[in-house]
Amino acid sequence: MASNRKIATVFGGSGFLGRYVVQRLAERGYSVRIGVRDPESAKILQPMGDVGQIVPLGAPVTDEAAVTRAVEDAELVINLTGILAERRKGEFFRTHVDGAGRIARLARMAGAAQLIYISAIGADAASASQYGQSKAQGEAAVRGAFPRAVILRPSIMFGPEDNFFNRFAAMAGILPVLPIVHGETKFQPVYVGDVADAAIATIDGHAGQTFELGGPEVRSFIELLRMMLEMIGRSRAIWDMPVGLARLQASILEHLPGKLLTNDQISMLARDNVVATGAPGLESLGIAPTRMDMILPSYLARYREGGKGREAAFQE
C-alpha cells in the first residue's frame, strides 16, 4: 500500500505550521517528505504517520541538488519556509525569493500537479520592510515559475506552539511592564489549524489563486495583550514605546542572539495586518474561522500564577 501512496513534499515542515500540515497530509494517505535544513528537527513528526510514511530529508532551499531530490516524483509540493529576522545579510532574499523561486521551478520540472506557497499578509513590493518586500518578490518568483500555484497569506497565527501569545505571556510572568511598539496596529489572528486546513482545501483546485487568511476578530496590538493578560489573570502595564526609542533599542537587540527586536520588524508593525477588503479567504474555502477564545485558554492557562512552562516558552 505504501508504494501506491501519492507523494507530498513539504519544505519547512518542522516549523509551527508545518506539523499541522504534515499531520493532515498523513491522515489523507500521502507519503510525506519533510524538506528541512536539519532532518533531526523533523523526526518528532514521524509518529504522525505509519512506519516509513513521513520521511525527513536534508533539503535547504538554497541547495539546488537537494531540492531536486526532494521534489522528485512528488505530486504535491508545499513551501512553508520563512524567517522573521535575518541572521545574515541577504537571508530574506535567499529564503523568500531565491529559495521560493527554486522550489517552484524544480517542482514544475519534476511534474508536480500542485504547488502551495505560504506567504504573508503584508507582502508588498512597496513595503517599508525588507520582510514584506521579499515576500512579494517571492510570490512573483513562484508565479513566474509555477503559474498554477496557490498562494496563502495568513495574518499572525496562534496556537499552542505560537511565538506571539506564548512569548508575551511568558514575559508577563517576569516583567512588571510589557514594552511594545506601534500598539494601535491592527491584527486579524488566525488559528494555525485553520491555515493548515486551507492548504489542504486547495490541493485539488483553486489553481493560480491567492487567499488572505484571517480569523473572525480584528484587534489592535494593545487589545490582544490585554486579552492575553486577562486570560492568565495578571495585571501588567503595557508601554507603547515611542518609535524612535524602539529603533534605538532594536539597533542593539537585532545584533544579539534571539533577535528579540529588529528595525525591520518595527517597520512591519507600522502597518495593519488584516485581510484586504474583498479578498477571498477562509470562508471561500468552506472553513469557518476559529475564535481566539476557543483556543487560547487551553494553552495560556499554564502562565497563570503558579503555572508551569513560562521559562521554556520565553526561551523559544
mmCIF file of C-alpha atoms in Angstrom:
data_model
loop_
_atom_site.group_PDB
_atom_site.id
_atom_site.type_symbol
_atom_site.label_atom_id
_atom_site.label_comp_id
_atom_site.label_asym_id
_atom_site.label_seq_id
_atom_site.Cartn_x
_atom_site.Cartn_y
_atom_site.Cartn_z
ATOM 1 C CA MET A 1 0.000 0.000 0.000
ATOM 2 C CA ALA A 2 2.834 2.387 0.830
ATOM 3 C CA SER A 3 4.182 2.141 -2.718
ATOM 4 C CA ASN A 4 0.845 3.351 -4.100
ATOM 5 C CA ARG A 5 0.682 6.464 -1.968
ATOM 6 C CA LYS A 6 0.884 9.881 -3.538
ATOM 7 C CA ILE A 7 3.990 11.812 -2.540
ATOM 8 C CA ALA A 8 3.859 15.262 -0.950
ATOM 9 C CA THR A 9 6.999 17.257 -0.226
ATOM 10 C CA VAL A 10 6.731 19.897 2.498
ATOM 11 C CA PHE A 11 9.572 22.388 2.800
ATOM 12 C CA GLY A 12 9.830 23.907 6.272
ATOM 13 C CA GLY A 13 7.636 21.125 7.628
ATOM 14 C CA SER A 14 9.264 21.056 11.064
ATOM 15 C CA GLY A 15 8.037 24.568 11.941
ATOM 16 C CA PHE A 16 4.950 25.841 13.740
ATOM 17 C CA LEU A 17 2.551 25.485 10.805
ATOM 18 C CA GLY A 18 4.405 22.508 9.343
ATOM 19 C CA ARG A 19 3.420 19.996 11.991
ATOM 20 C CA TYR A 20 -0.274 20.698 11.343
ATOM 21 C CA VAL A 21 0.109 20.404 7.587
ATOM 22 C CA VAL A 22 2.150 17.195 7.818
ATOM 23 C CA GLN A 23 -0.408 15.592 10.127
ATOM 24 C CA ARG A 24 -3.261 16.361 7.747
ATOM 25 C CA LEU A 25 -1.360 15.046 4.750
ATOM 26 C CA ALA A 26 -0.535 11.826 6.572
ATOM 27 C CA GLU A 27 -4.176 11.387 7.553
ATOM 28 C CA ARG A 28 -5.080 11.655 3.872
ATOM 29 C CA GLY A 29 -2.694 8.881 2.948
ATOM 30 C CA TYR A 30 0.196 10.836 1.439
ATOM 31 C CA SER A 31 3.782 9.756 1.766
ATOM 32 C CA VAL A 32 5.261 12.939 3.191
ATOM 33 C CA ARG A 33 8.801 14.137 2.638
ATOM 34 C CA ILE A 34 9.804 16.925 5.002
ATOM 35 C CA GLY A 35 12.472 19.095 3.390
ATOM 36 C CA VAL A 36 14.420 20.881 6.122
ATOM 37 C CA ARG A 37 17.911 22.141 6.854
ATOM 38 C CA ASP A 38 18.232 19.792 9.849
ATOM 39 C CA PRO A 39 16.462 16.414 9.376
ATOM 40 C CA GLU A 40 16.788 15.650 13.093
ATOM 41 C CA SER A 41 14.378 18.509 13.842
ATOM 42 C CA ALA A 42 11.645 16.784 11.835
ATOM 43 C CA LYS A 43 11.917 13.293 13.338
ATOM 44 C CA ILE A 44 9.448 14.267 16.046
ATOM 45 C CA LEU A 45 6.762 14.294 13.331
ATOM 46 C CA GLN A 46 7.256 10.690 12.209
ATOM 47 C CA PRO A 47 4.792 9.209 14.750
ATOM 48 C CA MET A 48 2.022 11.175 12.982
ATOM 49 C CA GLY A 49 2.062 8.538 10.235
ATOM 50 C CA ASP A 50 2.671 4.843 9.668
ATOM 51 C CA VAL A 51 6.176 3.413 9.626
ATOM 52 C CA GLY A 52 8.047 4.985 6.723
ATOM 53 C CA GLN A 53 5.180 7.304 5.758
ATOM 54 C CA ILE A 54 6.860 10.505 6.962
ATOM 55 C CA VAL A 55 10.479 10.963 5.901
ATOM 56 C CA PRO A 56 12.694 13.912 6.953
ATOM 57 C CA LEU A 57 15.146 14.990 4.258
ATOM 58 C CA GLY A 58 18.086 17.357 4.378
ATOM 59 C CA ALA A 59 16.980 19.868 1.754
ATOM 60 C CA PRO A 60 17.904 23.507 2.409
ATOM 61 C CA VAL A 61 16.081 25.760 -0.071
ATOM 62 C CA THR A 62 19.462 27.140 -1.154
ATOM 63 C CA ASP A 63 20.667 23.709 -2.324
ATOM 64 C CA GLU A 64 19.641 23.033 -5.943
ATOM 65 C CA ALA A 65 20.549 19.338 -5.905
ATOM 66 C CA ALA A 66 18.871 18.653 -2.541
ATOM 67 C CA VAL A 67 15.654 20.408 -3.582
ATOM 68 C CA THR A 68 15.669 18.464 -6.858
ATOM 69 C CA ARG A 69 15.856 15.177 -4.954
ATOM 70 C CA ALA A 70 13.163 16.251 -2.511
ATOM 71 C CA VAL A 71 10.564 17.028 -5.216
ATOM 72 C CA GLU A 72 11.289 14.018 -7.432
ATOM 73 C CA ASP A 73 8.005 12.196 -8.227
ATOM 74 C CA ALA A 74 6.071 14.451 -5.835
ATOM 75 C CA GLU A 75 2.507 15.178 -6.876
ATOM 76 C CA LEU A 76 2.172 17.964 -4.327
ATOM 77 C CA VAL A 77 4.772 20.466 -3.098
ATOM 78 C CA ILE A 78 4.106 22.842 -0.203
ATOM 79 C CA ASN A 79 6.560 25.602 0.690
ATOM 80 C CA LEU A 80 6.233 26.810 4.294
ATOM 81 C CA THR A 81 9.732 28.245 4.650
ATOM 82 C CA GLY A 82 10.066 31.745 6.020
ATOM 83 C CA ILE A 83 12.036 33.855 8.501
ATOM 84 C CA LEU A 84 11.058 36.928 10.516
ATOM 85 C CA ALA A 85 14.595 38.213 11.030
ATOM 86 C CA GLU A 86 17.859 37.840 9.163
ATOM 87 C CA ARG A 87 20.755 36.115 10.859
ATOM 88 C CA ARG A 88 22.973 37.118 7.948
ATOM 89 C CA LYS A 89 22.563 39.954 5.480
ATOM 90 C CA GLY A 90 20.619 38.898 2.403
ATOM 91 C CA GLU A 91 18.851 35.998 4.121
ATOM 92 C CA PHE A 92 15.384 37.386 3.332
ATOM 93 C CA PHE A 93 16.207 37.242 -0.367
ATOM 94 C CA ARG A 94 17.859 33.832 -0.212
ATOM 95 C CA THR A 95 14.889 32.302 1.618
ATOM 96 C CA HIS A 96 11.802 34.178 0.442
ATOM 97 C CA VAL A 97 12.797 34.965 -3.145
ATOM 98 C CA ASP A 98 15.585 32.773 -4.443
ATOM 99 C CA GLY A 99 14.524 29.750 -2.386
ATOM 100 C CA ALA A 100 10.827 30.086 -3.202
ATOM 101 C CA GLY A 101 11.580 30.501 -6.892
ATOM 102 C CA ARG A 102 13.902 27.493 -6.877
ATOM 103 C CA ILE A 103 11.290 25.244 -5.251
ATOM 104 C CA ALA A 104 8.624 26.385 -7.730
ATOM 105 C CA ARG A 105 10.868 25.923 -10.754
ATOM 106 C CA LEU A 106 12.077 22.471 -9.727
ATOM 107 C CA ALA A 107 8.579 21.346 -8.711
ATOM 108 C CA ARG A 108 7.302 22.257 -12.186
ATOM 109 C CA MET A 109 10.226 20.485 -13.837
ATOM 110 C CA ALA A 110 9.517 17.395 -11.702
ATOM 111 C CA GLY A 111 5.923 17.331 -12.911
ATOM 112 C CA ALA A 112 4.193 18.231 -9.645
ATOM 113 C CA ALA A 113 0.452 18.716 -10.101
ATOM 114 C CA GLN A 114 0.181 21.435 -7.462
ATOM 115 C CA LEU A 115 2.324 23.863 -5.510
ATOM 116 C CA ILE A 116 1.148 25.744 -2.439
ATOM 117 C CA TYR A 117 3.208 28.678 -1.197
ATOM 118 C CA ILE A 118 2.690 30.217 2.232
ATOM 119 C CA SER A 119 3.355 33.930 2.008
ATOM 120 C CA ALA A 120 2.006 36.529 4.467
ATOM 121 C CA ILE A 121 -0.423 39.407 4.721
ATOM 122 C CA GLY A 122 1.778 42.437 4.191
ATOM 123 C CA ALA A 123 3.588 41.007 1.187
ATOM 124 C CA ASP A 124 4.101 44.140 -0.891
ATOM 125 C CA ALA A 125 6.913 45.189 -3.199
ATOM 126 C CA ALA A 126 6.464 48.744 -1.867
ATOM 127 C CA SER A 127 6.591 47.698 1.798
ATOM 128 C CA ALA A 128 8.813 49.671 4.156
ATOM 129 C CA SER A 129 10.155 46.365 5.498
ATOM 130 C CA GLN A 130 12.529 44.009 3.744
ATOM 131 C CA TYR A 131 10.371 41.135 5.002
ATOM 132 C CA GLY A 132 7.286 42.461 3.188
ATOM 133 C CA GLN A 133 9.273 43.274 0.052
ATOM 134 C CA SER A 134 10.893 39.841 -0.087
ATOM 135 C CA LYS A 135 7.594 38.043 0.443
ATOM 136 C CA ALA A 136 6.100 39.934 -2.521
ATOM 137 C CA GLN A 137 9.146 39.184 -4.650
ATOM 138 C CA GLY A 138 8.857 35.542 -3.617
ATOM 139 C CA GLU A 139 5.238 35.435 -4.757
ATOM 140 C CA ALA A 140 6.290 36.843 -8.118
ATOM 141 C CA ALA A 141 9.062 34.258 -8.423
ATOM 142 C CA VAL A 142 6.619 31.457 -7.625
ATOM 143 C CA ARG A 143 4.035 32.726 -10.107
ATOM 144 C CA GLY A 144 6.678 33.074 -12.818
ATOM 145 C CA ALA A 145 7.914 29.507 -12.390
ATOM 146 C CA PHE A 146 4.630 27.748 -11.498
ATOM 147 C CA PRO A 147 1.619 29.823 -12.665
ATOM 148 C CA ARG A 148 -0.899 27.327 -11.228
ATOM 149 C CA ALA A 149 0.488 27.712 -7.699
ATOM 150 C CA VAL A 150 -1.861 28.624 -4.858
ATOM 151 C CA ILE A 151 -0.618 31.394 -2.563
ATOM 152 C CA LEU A 152 -1.877 31.670 1.014
ATOM 153 C CA ARG A 153 -1.292 34.850 3.014
ATOM 154 C CA PRO A 154 -2.071 34.344 6.711
ATOM 155 C CA SER A 155 -2.181 37.060 9.340
ATOM 156 C CA ILE A 156 -0.380 36.347 12.608
ATOM 157 C CA MET A 157 -1.050 32.719 13.570
ATOM 158 C CA PHE A 158 -1.973 31.492 17.043
ATOM 159 C CA GLY A 159 -1.884 28.007 18.523
ATOM 160 C CA PRO A 160 -0.229 26.041 21.350
ATOM 161 C CA GLU A 161 3.267 26.428 19.881
ATOM 162 C CA ASP A 162 2.974 30.044 18.717
ATOM 163 C CA ASN A 163 5.698 32.579 19.352
ATOM 164 C CA PHE A 164 3.373 35.537 19.917
ATOM 165 C CA PHE A 165 0.964 34.875 22.784
ATOM 166 C CA ASN A 166 3.383 32.429 24.413
ATOM 167 C CA ARG A 167 6.216 34.948 24.333
ATOM 168 C CA PHE A 168 4.233 37.840 25.807
ATOM 169 C CA ALA A 169 2.556 35.609 28.402
ATOM 170 C CA ALA A 170 5.997 34.402 29.489
ATOM 171 C CA MET A 171 7.239 37.992 29.667
ATOM 172 C CA ALA A 172 4.251 38.875 31.849
ATOM 173 C CA GLY A 173 5.434 36.267 34.333
ATOM 174 C CA ILE A 174 8.761 38.023 34.931
ATOM 175 C CA LEU A 175 8.298 41.695 33.943
ATOM 176 C CA PRO A 176 6.110 44.373 35.550
ATOM 177 C CA VAL A 177 5.733 46.179 32.208
ATOM 178 C CA LEU A 178 5.288 44.801 28.679
ATOM 179 C CA PRO A 179 7.130 47.056 26.196
ATOM 180 C CA ILE A 180 5.764 47.166 22.640
ATOM 181 C CA VAL A 181 5.819 49.497 19.648
ATOM 182 C CA HIS A 182 3.001 50.540 17.286
ATOM 183 C CA GLY A 183 0.403 49.425 19.811
ATOM 184 C CA GLU A 184 -2.534 50.611 17.703
ATOM 185 C CA THR A 185 -1.603 48.446 14.704
ATOM 186 C CA LYS A 186 -4.431 46.042 13.949
ATOM 187 C CA PHE A 187 -4.120 42.282 13.546
ATOM 188 C CA GLN A 188 -6.536 39.555 12.492
ATOM 189 C CA PRO A 189 -5.088 36.483 14.254
ATOM 190 C CA VAL A 190 -5.838 33.183 12.547
ATOM 191 C CA TYR A 191 -5.756 29.734 14.134
ATOM 192 C CA VAL A 192 -2.859 27.653 12.816
ATOM 193 C CA GLY A 193 -5.166 24.674 12.300
ATOM 194 C CA ASP A 194 -7.371 26.760 10.021
ATOM 195 C CA VAL A 195 -4.354 27.726 7.909
ATOM 196 C CA ALA A 196 -3.385 24.061 7.614
ATOM 197 C CA ASP A 197 -6.970 23.214 6.618
ATOM 198 C CA ALA A 198 -6.810 25.954 3.975
ATOM 199 C CA ALA A 199 -3.674 24.434 2.486
ATOM 200 C CA ILE A 200 -5.365 21.030 2.281
ATOM 201 C CA ALA A 201 -8.516 22.559 0.786
ATOM 202 C CA THR A 202 -6.564 23.968 -2.160
ATOM 203 C CA ILE A 203 -4.825 20.734 -3.164
ATOM 204 C CA ASP A 204 -7.327 19.748 -5.817
ATOM 205 C CA GLY A 205 -8.479 23.141 -7.029
ATOM 206 C CA HIS A 206 -8.159 26.926 -6.930
ATOM 207 C CA ALA A 207 -5.138 26.876 -9.256
ATOM 208 C CA GLY A 208 -3.445 30.236 -9.607
ATOM 209 C CA GLN A 209 -5.450 31.895 -6.812
ATOM 210 C CA THR A 210 -4.320 33.894 -3.797
ATOM 211 C CA PHE A 211 -6.123 33.757 -0.446
ATOM 212 C CA GLU A 212 -5.733 36.042 2.569
ATOM 213 C CA LEU A 213 -6.368 34.199 5.816
ATOM 214 C CA GLY A 214 -7.542 35.913 8.972
ATOM 215 C CA GLY A 215 -9.653 34.996 11.959
ATOM 216 C CA PRO A 216 -13.104 36.382 12.841
ATOM 217 C CA GLU A 217 -11.726 39.175 15.078
ATOM 218 C CA VAL A 218 -9.682 42.297 14.323
ATOM 219 C CA ARG A 219 -7.904 43.765 17.328
ATOM 220 C CA SER A 220 -5.050 46.172 17.976
ATOM 221 C CA PHE A 221 -1.714 45.017 19.342
ATOM 222 C CA ILE A 222 -2.584 46.505 22.736
ATOM 223 C CA GLU A 223 -6.032 44.882 22.757
ATOM 224 C CA LEU A 224 -4.506 41.469 22.054
ATOM 225 C CA LEU A 225 -2.127 41.828 25.002
ATOM 226 C CA ARG A 226 -4.903 42.997 27.314
ATOM 227 C CA MET A 227 -6.950 39.965 26.331
ATOM 228 C CA MET A 228 -3.975 37.697 26.975
ATOM 229 C CA LEU A 229 -3.330 39.269 30.389
ATOM 230 C CA GLU A 230 -6.960 38.783 31.377
ATOM 231 C CA MET A 231 -6.794 35.120 30.387
ATOM 232 C CA ILE A 232 -3.715 34.469 32.526
ATOM 233 C CA GLY A 233 -5.015 36.553 35.424
ATOM 234 C CA ARG A 234 -2.152 39.012 35.537
ATOM 235 C CA SER A 235 -2.174 42.786 35.820
ATOM 236 C CA ARG A 236 0.658 44.355 33.864
ATOM 237 C CA ALA A 237 1.228 47.791 32.387
ATOM 238 C CA ILE A 238 1.683 47.934 28.608
ATOM 239 C CA TRP A 239 4.180 50.529 27.426
ATOM 240 C CA ASP A 240 3.739 51.626 23.828
ATOM 241 C CA MET A 241 7.228 52.970 23.261
ATOM 242 C CA PRO A 242 7.970 55.958 21.012
ATOM 243 C CA VAL A 243 9.173 54.679 17.659
ATOM 244 C CA GLY A 244 12.487 56.500 17.949
ATOM 245 C CA LEU A 245 13.293 54.841 21.248
ATOM 246 C CA ALA A 246 12.205 51.450 19.920
ATOM 247 C CA ARG A 247 14.506 51.828 16.928
ATOM 248 C CA LEU A 248 17.389 52.731 19.213
ATOM 249 C CA GLN A 249 16.803 49.540 21.215
ATOM 250 C CA ALA A 250 16.384 47.499 18.041
ATOM 251 C CA SER A 251 19.734 48.733 16.721
ATOM 252 C CA ILE A 252 21.269 46.837 19.644
ATOM 253 C CA LEU A 253 18.898 43.867 20.006
ATOM 254 C CA GLU A 254 19.000 42.942 16.328
ATOM 255 C CA HIS A 255 22.679 42.084 16.697
ATOM 256 C CA LEU A 256 22.127 39.766 19.674
ATOM 257 C CA PRO A 257 21.146 36.065 19.637
ATOM 258 C CA GLY A 258 17.387 35.576 19.522
ATOM 259 C CA LYS A 259 16.676 38.760 17.539
ATOM 260 C CA LEU A 260 14.122 39.971 20.115
ATOM 261 C CA LEU A 261 13.502 43.135 18.085
ATOM 262 C CA THR A 262 14.785 44.405 14.743
ATOM 263 C CA ASN A 263 14.296 47.657 12.862
ATOM 264 C CA ASP A 264 12.703 45.693 10.031
ATOM 265 C CA GLN A 265 10.107 44.303 12.446
ATOM 266 C CA ILE A 266 9.324 47.830 13.620
ATOM 267 C CA SER A 267 8.687 48.797 10.009
ATOM 268 C CA MET A 268 6.387 45.784 9.616
ATOM 269 C CA LEU A 269 4.464 46.705 12.754
ATOM 270 C CA ALA A 270 3.675 50.158 11.398
ATOM 271 C CA ARG A 271 1.150 48.636 9.001
ATOM 272 C CA ASP A 272 -2.138 46.874 9.817
ATOM 273 C CA ASN A 273 -2.027 43.117 9.323
ATOM 274 C CA VAL A 274 -5.597 42.369 8.259
ATOM 275 C CA VAL A 275 -7.354 40.736 5.319
ATOM 276 C CA ALA A 276 -7.884 43.156 2.422
ATOM 277 C CA THR A 277 -11.478 44.101 1.679
ATOM 278 C CA GLY A 278 -12.952 41.661 -0.821
ATOM 279 C CA ALA A 279 -10.014 39.255 -0.746
ATOM 280 C CA PRO A 280 -11.004 35.565 -0.818
ATOM 281 C CA GLY A 281 -10.255 33.912 2.493
ATOM 282 C CA LEU A 282 -11.134 31.008 4.740
ATOM 283 C CA GLU A 283 -14.851 31.247 4.035
ATOM 284 C CA SER A 284 -14.139 30.940 0.299
ATOM 285 C CA LEU A 285 -12.602 27.560 1.095
ATOM 286 C CA GLY A 286 -15.512 26.419 3.240
ATOM 287 C CA ILE A 287 -13.635 26.936 6.521
ATOM 288 C CA ALA A 288 -15.281 28.680 9.473
ATOM 289 C CA PRO A 289 -12.596 30.829 11.177
ATOM 290 C CA THR A 290 -11.870 29.809 14.773
ATOM 291 C CA ARG A 291 -12.297 32.404 17.531
ATOM 292 C CA MET A 292 -9.323 33.101 19.755
ATOM 293 C CA ASP A 293 -11.283 32.410 22.953
ATOM 294 C CA MET A 294 -11.896 28.866 21.729
ATOM 295 C CA ILE A 295 -8.180 28.047 21.670
ATOM 296 C CA LEU A 296 -6.089 30.486 23.716
ATOM 297 C CA PRO A 297 -7.274 29.479 27.231
ATOM 298 C CA SER A 298 -6.244 25.867 26.619
ATOM 299 C CA TYR A 299 -2.556 26.746 26.378
ATOM 300 C CA LEU A 300 -2.281 30.078 28.164
ATOM 301 C CA ALA A 301 -3.555 28.575 31.437
ATOM 302 C CA ARG A 302 -0.008 27.456 32.244
ATOM 303 C CA TYR A 303 1.036 31.096 32.572
ATOM 304 C CA ARG A 304 -1.377 31.829 35.386
ATOM 305 C CA GLU A 305 0.080 32.356 38.852
ATOM 306 C CA GLY A 306 1.705 29.073 39.858
ATOM 307 C CA GLY A 307 1.510 27.686 36.325
ATOM 308 C CA LYS A 308 4.340 25.866 34.593
ATOM 309 C CA GLY A 309 6.117 26.389 31.310
ATOM 310 C CA ARG A 310 6.760 30.143 31.445
ATOM 311 C CA GLU A 311 10.527 29.932 31.254
ATOM 312 C CA ALA A 312 10.534 27.369 28.439
ATOM 313 C CA ALA A 313 8.173 29.404 26.307
ATOM 314 C CA PHE A 314 10.134 32.613 26.872
ATOM 315 C CA GLN A 315 13.253 30.949 25.530
ATOM 316 C CA GLU A 316 11.602 29.709 22.292
#
